[in-house]
CSV table of C-alpha atoms and ligand atoms in Angstrom, one decimal:
chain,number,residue,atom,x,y,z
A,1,UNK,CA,-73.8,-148.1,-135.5
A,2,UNK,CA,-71.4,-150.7,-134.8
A,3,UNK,CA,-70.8,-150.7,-130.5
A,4,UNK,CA,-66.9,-149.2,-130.2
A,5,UNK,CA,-64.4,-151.0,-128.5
A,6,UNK,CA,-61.6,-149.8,-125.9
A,7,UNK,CA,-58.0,-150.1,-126.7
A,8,UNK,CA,-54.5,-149.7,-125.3
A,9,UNK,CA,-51.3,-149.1,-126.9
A,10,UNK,CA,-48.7,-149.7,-124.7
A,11,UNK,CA,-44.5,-149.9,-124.6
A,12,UNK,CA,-41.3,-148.1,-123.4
A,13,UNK,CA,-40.9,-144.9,-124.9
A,14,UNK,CA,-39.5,-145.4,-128.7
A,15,UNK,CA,-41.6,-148.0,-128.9
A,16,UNK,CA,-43.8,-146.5,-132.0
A,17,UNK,CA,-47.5,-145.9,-130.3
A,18,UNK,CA,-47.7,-142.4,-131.3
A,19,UNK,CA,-46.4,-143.1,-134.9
A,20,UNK,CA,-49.0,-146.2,-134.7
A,21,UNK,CA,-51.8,-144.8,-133.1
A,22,UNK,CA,-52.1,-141.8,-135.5
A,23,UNK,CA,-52.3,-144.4,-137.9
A,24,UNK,CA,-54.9,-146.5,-136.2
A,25,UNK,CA,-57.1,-143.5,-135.8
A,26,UNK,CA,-57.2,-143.0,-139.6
A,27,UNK,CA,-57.8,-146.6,-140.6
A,28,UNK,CA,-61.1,-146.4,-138.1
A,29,UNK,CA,-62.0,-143.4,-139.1
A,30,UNK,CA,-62.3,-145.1,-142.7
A,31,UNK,CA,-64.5,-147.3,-141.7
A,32,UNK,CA,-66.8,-144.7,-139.8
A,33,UNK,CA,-65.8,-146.0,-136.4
A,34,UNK,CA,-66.3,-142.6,-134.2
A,35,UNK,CA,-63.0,-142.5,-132.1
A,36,UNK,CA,-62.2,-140.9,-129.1
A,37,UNK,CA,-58.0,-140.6,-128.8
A,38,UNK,CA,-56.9,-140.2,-124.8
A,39,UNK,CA,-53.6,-141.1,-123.1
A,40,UNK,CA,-52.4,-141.5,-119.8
A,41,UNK,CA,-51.5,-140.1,-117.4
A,42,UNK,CA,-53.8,-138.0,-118.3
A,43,UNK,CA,-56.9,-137.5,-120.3
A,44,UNK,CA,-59.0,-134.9,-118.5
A,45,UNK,CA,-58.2,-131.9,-116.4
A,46,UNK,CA,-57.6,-133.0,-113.4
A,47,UNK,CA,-55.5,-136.1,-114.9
A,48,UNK,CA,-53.0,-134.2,-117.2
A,49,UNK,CA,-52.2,-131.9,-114.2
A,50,UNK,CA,-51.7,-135.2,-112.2
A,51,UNK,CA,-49.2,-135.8,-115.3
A,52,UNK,CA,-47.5,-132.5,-115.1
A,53,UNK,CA,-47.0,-133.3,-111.2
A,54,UNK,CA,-45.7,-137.4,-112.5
A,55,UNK,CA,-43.5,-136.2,-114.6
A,56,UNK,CA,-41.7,-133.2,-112.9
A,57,UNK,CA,-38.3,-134.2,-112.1
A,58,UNK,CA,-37.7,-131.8,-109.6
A,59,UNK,CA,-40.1,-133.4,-107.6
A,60,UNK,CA,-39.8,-136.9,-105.5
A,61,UNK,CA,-42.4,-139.0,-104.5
A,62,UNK,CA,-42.6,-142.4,-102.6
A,63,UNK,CA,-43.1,-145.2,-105.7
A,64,UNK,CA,-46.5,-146.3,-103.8
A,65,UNK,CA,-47.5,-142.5,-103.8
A,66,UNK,CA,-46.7,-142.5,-107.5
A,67,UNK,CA,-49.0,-145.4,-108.3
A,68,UNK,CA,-51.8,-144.0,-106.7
A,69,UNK,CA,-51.9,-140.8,-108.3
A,70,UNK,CA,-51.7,-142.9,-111.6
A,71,UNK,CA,-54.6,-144.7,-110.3
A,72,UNK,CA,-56.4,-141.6,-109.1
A,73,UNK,CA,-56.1,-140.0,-112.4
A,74,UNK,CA,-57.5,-143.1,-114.1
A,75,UNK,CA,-60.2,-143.2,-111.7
A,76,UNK,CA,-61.0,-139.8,-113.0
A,77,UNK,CA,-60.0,-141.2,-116.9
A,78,UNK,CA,-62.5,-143.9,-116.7
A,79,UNK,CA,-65.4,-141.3,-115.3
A,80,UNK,CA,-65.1,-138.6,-118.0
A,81,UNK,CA,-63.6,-139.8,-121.1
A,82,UNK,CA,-63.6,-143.7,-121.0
A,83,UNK,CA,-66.9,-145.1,-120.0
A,84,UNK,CA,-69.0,-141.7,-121.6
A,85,UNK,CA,-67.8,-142.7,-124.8
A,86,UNK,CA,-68.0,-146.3,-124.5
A,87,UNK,CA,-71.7,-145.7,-123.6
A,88,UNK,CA,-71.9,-143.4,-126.7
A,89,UNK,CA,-70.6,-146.4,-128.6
A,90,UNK,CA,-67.6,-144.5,-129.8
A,91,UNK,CA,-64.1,-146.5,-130.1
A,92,UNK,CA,-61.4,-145.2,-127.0
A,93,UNK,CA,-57.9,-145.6,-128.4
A,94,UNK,CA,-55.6,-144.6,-125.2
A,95,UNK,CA,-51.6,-144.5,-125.4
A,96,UNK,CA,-51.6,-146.2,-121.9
A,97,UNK,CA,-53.6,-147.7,-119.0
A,98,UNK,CA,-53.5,-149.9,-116.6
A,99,UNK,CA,-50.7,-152.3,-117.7
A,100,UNK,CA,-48.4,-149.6,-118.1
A,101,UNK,CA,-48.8,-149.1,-114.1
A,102,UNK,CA,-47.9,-152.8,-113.2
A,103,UNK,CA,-44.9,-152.0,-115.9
A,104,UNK,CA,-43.2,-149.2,-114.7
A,105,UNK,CA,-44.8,-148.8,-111.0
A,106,UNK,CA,-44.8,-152.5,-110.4
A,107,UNK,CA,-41.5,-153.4,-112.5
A,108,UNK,CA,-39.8,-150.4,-112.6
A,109,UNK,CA,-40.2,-149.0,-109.4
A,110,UNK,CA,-40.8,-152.5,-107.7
A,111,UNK,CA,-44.7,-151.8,-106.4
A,112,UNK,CA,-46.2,-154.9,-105.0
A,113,UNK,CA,-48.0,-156.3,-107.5
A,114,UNK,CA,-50.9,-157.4,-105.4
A,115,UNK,CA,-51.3,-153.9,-104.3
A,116,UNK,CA,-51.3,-152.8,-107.0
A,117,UNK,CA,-54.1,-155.5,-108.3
A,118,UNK,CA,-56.0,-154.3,-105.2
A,119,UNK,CA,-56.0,-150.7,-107.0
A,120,UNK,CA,-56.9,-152.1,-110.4
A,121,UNK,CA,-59.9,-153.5,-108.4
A,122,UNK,CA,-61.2,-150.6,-106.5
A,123,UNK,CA,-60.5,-148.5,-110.0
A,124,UNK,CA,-61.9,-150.1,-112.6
A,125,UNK,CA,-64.2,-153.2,-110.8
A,126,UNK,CA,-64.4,-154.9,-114.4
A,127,UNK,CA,-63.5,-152.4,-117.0
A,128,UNK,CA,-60.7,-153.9,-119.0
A,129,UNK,CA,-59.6,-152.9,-122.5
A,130,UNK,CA,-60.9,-155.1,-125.2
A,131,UNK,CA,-57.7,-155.2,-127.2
A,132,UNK,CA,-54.6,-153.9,-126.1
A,133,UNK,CA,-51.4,-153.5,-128.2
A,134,UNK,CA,-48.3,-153.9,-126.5
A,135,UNK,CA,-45.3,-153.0,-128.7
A,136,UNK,CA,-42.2,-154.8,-128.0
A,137,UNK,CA,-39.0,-153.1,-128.5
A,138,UNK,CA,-35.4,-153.7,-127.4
A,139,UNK,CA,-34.4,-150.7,-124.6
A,140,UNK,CA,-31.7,-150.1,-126.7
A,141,UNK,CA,-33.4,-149.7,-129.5
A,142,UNK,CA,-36.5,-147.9,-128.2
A,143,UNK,CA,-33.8,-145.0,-126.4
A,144,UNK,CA,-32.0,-144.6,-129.5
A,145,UNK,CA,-35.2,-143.7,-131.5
A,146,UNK,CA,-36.0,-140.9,-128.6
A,147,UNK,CA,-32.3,-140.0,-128.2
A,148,UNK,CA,-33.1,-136.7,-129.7
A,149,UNK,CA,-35.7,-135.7,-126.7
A,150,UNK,CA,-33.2,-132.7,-125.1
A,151,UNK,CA,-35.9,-132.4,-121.8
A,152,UNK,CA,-36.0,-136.0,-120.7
A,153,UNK,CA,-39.2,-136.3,-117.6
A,154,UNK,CA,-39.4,-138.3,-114.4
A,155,UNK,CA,-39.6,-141.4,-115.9
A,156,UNK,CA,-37.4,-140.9,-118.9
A,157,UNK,CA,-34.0,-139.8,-117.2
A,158,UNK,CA,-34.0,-142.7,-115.5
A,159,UNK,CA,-31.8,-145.6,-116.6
A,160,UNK,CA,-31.6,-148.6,-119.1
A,161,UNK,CA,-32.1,-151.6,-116.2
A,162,UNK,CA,-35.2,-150.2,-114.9
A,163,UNK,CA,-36.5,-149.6,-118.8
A,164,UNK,CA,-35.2,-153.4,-118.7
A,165,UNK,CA,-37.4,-154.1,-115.9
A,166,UNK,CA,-40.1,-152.4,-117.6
A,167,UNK,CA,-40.0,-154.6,-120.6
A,168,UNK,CA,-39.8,-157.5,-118.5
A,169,UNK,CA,-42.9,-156.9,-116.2
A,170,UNK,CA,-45.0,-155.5,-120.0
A,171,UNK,CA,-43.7,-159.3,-121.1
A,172,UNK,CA,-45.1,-161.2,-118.1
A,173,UNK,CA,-48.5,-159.1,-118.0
A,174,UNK,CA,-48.9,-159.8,-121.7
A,175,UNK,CA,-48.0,-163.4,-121.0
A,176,UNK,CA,-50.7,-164.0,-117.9
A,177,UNK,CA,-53.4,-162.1,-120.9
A,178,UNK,CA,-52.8,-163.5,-123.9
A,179,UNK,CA,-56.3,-162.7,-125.3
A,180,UNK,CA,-56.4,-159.2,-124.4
A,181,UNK,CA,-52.9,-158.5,-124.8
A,182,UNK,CA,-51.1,-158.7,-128.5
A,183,UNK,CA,-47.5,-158.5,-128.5
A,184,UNK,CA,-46.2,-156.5,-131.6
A,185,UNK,CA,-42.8,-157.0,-132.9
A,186,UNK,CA,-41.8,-153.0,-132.9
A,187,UNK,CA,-38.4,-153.6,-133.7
A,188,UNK,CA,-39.2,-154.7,-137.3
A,189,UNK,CA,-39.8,-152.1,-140.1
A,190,UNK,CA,-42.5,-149.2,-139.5
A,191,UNK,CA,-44.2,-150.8,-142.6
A,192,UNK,CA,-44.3,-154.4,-141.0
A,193,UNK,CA,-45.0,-153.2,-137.4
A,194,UNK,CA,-48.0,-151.2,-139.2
A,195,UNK,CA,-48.6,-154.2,-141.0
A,196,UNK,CA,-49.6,-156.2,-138.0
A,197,UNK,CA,-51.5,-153.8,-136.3
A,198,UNK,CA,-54.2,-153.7,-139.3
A,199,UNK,CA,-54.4,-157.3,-139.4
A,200,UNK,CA,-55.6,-157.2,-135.8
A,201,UNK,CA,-57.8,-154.3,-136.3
A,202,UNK,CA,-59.2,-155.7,-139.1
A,203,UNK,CA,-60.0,-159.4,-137.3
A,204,UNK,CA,-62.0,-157.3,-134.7
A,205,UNK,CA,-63.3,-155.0,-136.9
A,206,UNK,CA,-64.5,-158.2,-139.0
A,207,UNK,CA,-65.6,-160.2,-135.8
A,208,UNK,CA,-66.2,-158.2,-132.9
B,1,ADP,N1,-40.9,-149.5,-136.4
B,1,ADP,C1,-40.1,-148.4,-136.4
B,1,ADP,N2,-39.0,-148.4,-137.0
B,1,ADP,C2,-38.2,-147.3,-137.1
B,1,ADP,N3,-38.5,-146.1,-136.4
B,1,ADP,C3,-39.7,-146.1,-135.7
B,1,ADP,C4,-40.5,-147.3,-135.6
B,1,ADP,N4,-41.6,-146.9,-134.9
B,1,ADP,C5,-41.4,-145.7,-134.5
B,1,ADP,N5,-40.3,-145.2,-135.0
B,1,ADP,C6,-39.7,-143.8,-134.7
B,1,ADP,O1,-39.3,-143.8,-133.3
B,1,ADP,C7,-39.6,-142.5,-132.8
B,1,ADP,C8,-40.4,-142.8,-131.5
B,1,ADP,O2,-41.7,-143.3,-131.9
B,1,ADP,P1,-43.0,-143.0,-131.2
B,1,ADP,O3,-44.2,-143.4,-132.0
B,1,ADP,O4,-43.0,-141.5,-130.7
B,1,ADP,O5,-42.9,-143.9,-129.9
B,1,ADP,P2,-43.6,-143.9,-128.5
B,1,ADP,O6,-44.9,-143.1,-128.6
B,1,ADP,O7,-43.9,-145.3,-128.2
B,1,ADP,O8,-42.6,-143.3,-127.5
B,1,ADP,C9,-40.2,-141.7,-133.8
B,1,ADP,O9,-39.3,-140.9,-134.4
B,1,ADP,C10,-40.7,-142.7,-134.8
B,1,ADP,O10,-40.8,-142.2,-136.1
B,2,MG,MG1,-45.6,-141.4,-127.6
């Protein structure tokens, strides 16, 4: 069996990883790739009830205190789902990981981002995912496609600059990792954005 790979989808919210990611799945299920689907925050137990406790917006949390419970649930991520199935040689496709936390902790909420490189560390020593997908999308753009959500969470109610800042920090981190990190046009067509996520998948599917 050909050994699976581990790969990240990440973006604001309207972005299109759900819609892409369901789509993903399929085409590697075509090809017989086994495929584990995961997301964070979250993933196992103890991570989505660290997600329930993220995203409450009744309750408020130092952004430092924030970041380590992202980190602490991916700890827990990596243990149970990540590296078991990685072993197992099964592909990981998870809607977030660790660039999302140097995104919204680090940009958004203004984390230092050595600290949180020091937490990266001590998490995940040299894990990194083989491929991730970072779609790009206007905040504009990416909040009108969501506008419908009536319960926005913790991270959702907040407001356009620190999406901005989001996007900004997602653009610099994709910049400093240009091999791992692909930077998908998301604003474009569902067809095109699709369009250039098989190419990729197919070039590692085709070369490793
Ligand atoms: N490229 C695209 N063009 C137009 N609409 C899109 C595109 N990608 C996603 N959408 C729509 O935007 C909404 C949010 O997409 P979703 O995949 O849930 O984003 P995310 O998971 O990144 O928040 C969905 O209604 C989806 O159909
Ligand atoms: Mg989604």
């Amino acid at each position: 069996m050909r050994s699976g790979k581990f790969i990240t989808l990440e973006g604001i919210d309207g972005a299109g990883k759900s819609t892409q990611l369901a789509w993903i799945v399929q085409l590697l299920q075509r090809v017989d790739c086994a495929t584990v689907v995961t997301r964070e925050p979250g993933g196992t137990p103890l991570g989505e009830q660290l997600r329930v406790l993220l995203l409450d917006k009744s309750i408020t949390m130092h952004p430092e205190t924030e970041a380590l419970l992202m980190f602490a649930a991916r700890r827990e991520h990596l243990d149970k789902v990540i590296l078991p199935a990685l072993t197992l040689g099964q592909w990981v496709i998870s809607d977030r990981f660790s660039d999302a936390s140097f995104a919204y902790q680090g940009g958004g909420r203004g984390v230092n981002i050595q600290k949180l490189a020091i937490l990266e560390q001590w998490t995940q020593d040299s894990v990194q995912p083989d491929l991730t997908l970072y779609f790009d999308v206007p905040v504009e753009l990416g909040q009108q496609r969501v506008s419908q959500i009536k319960n926005a969470d913790r991270f959702e109610q907040e407001q356009s600059d620190f999406f901005q800042r989001v996007r900004v920090a997602y653009r610099d981190r994709a910049r400093q990792f240009p091999h791992r990190i692909k930077i998908i046009d998301s604003s474009l067509p569902l067809n095109e954005v699709k369009a250039a996520v098989e190419k990729i998948l197919l070039n590692i599917l085709k070369h490793g």
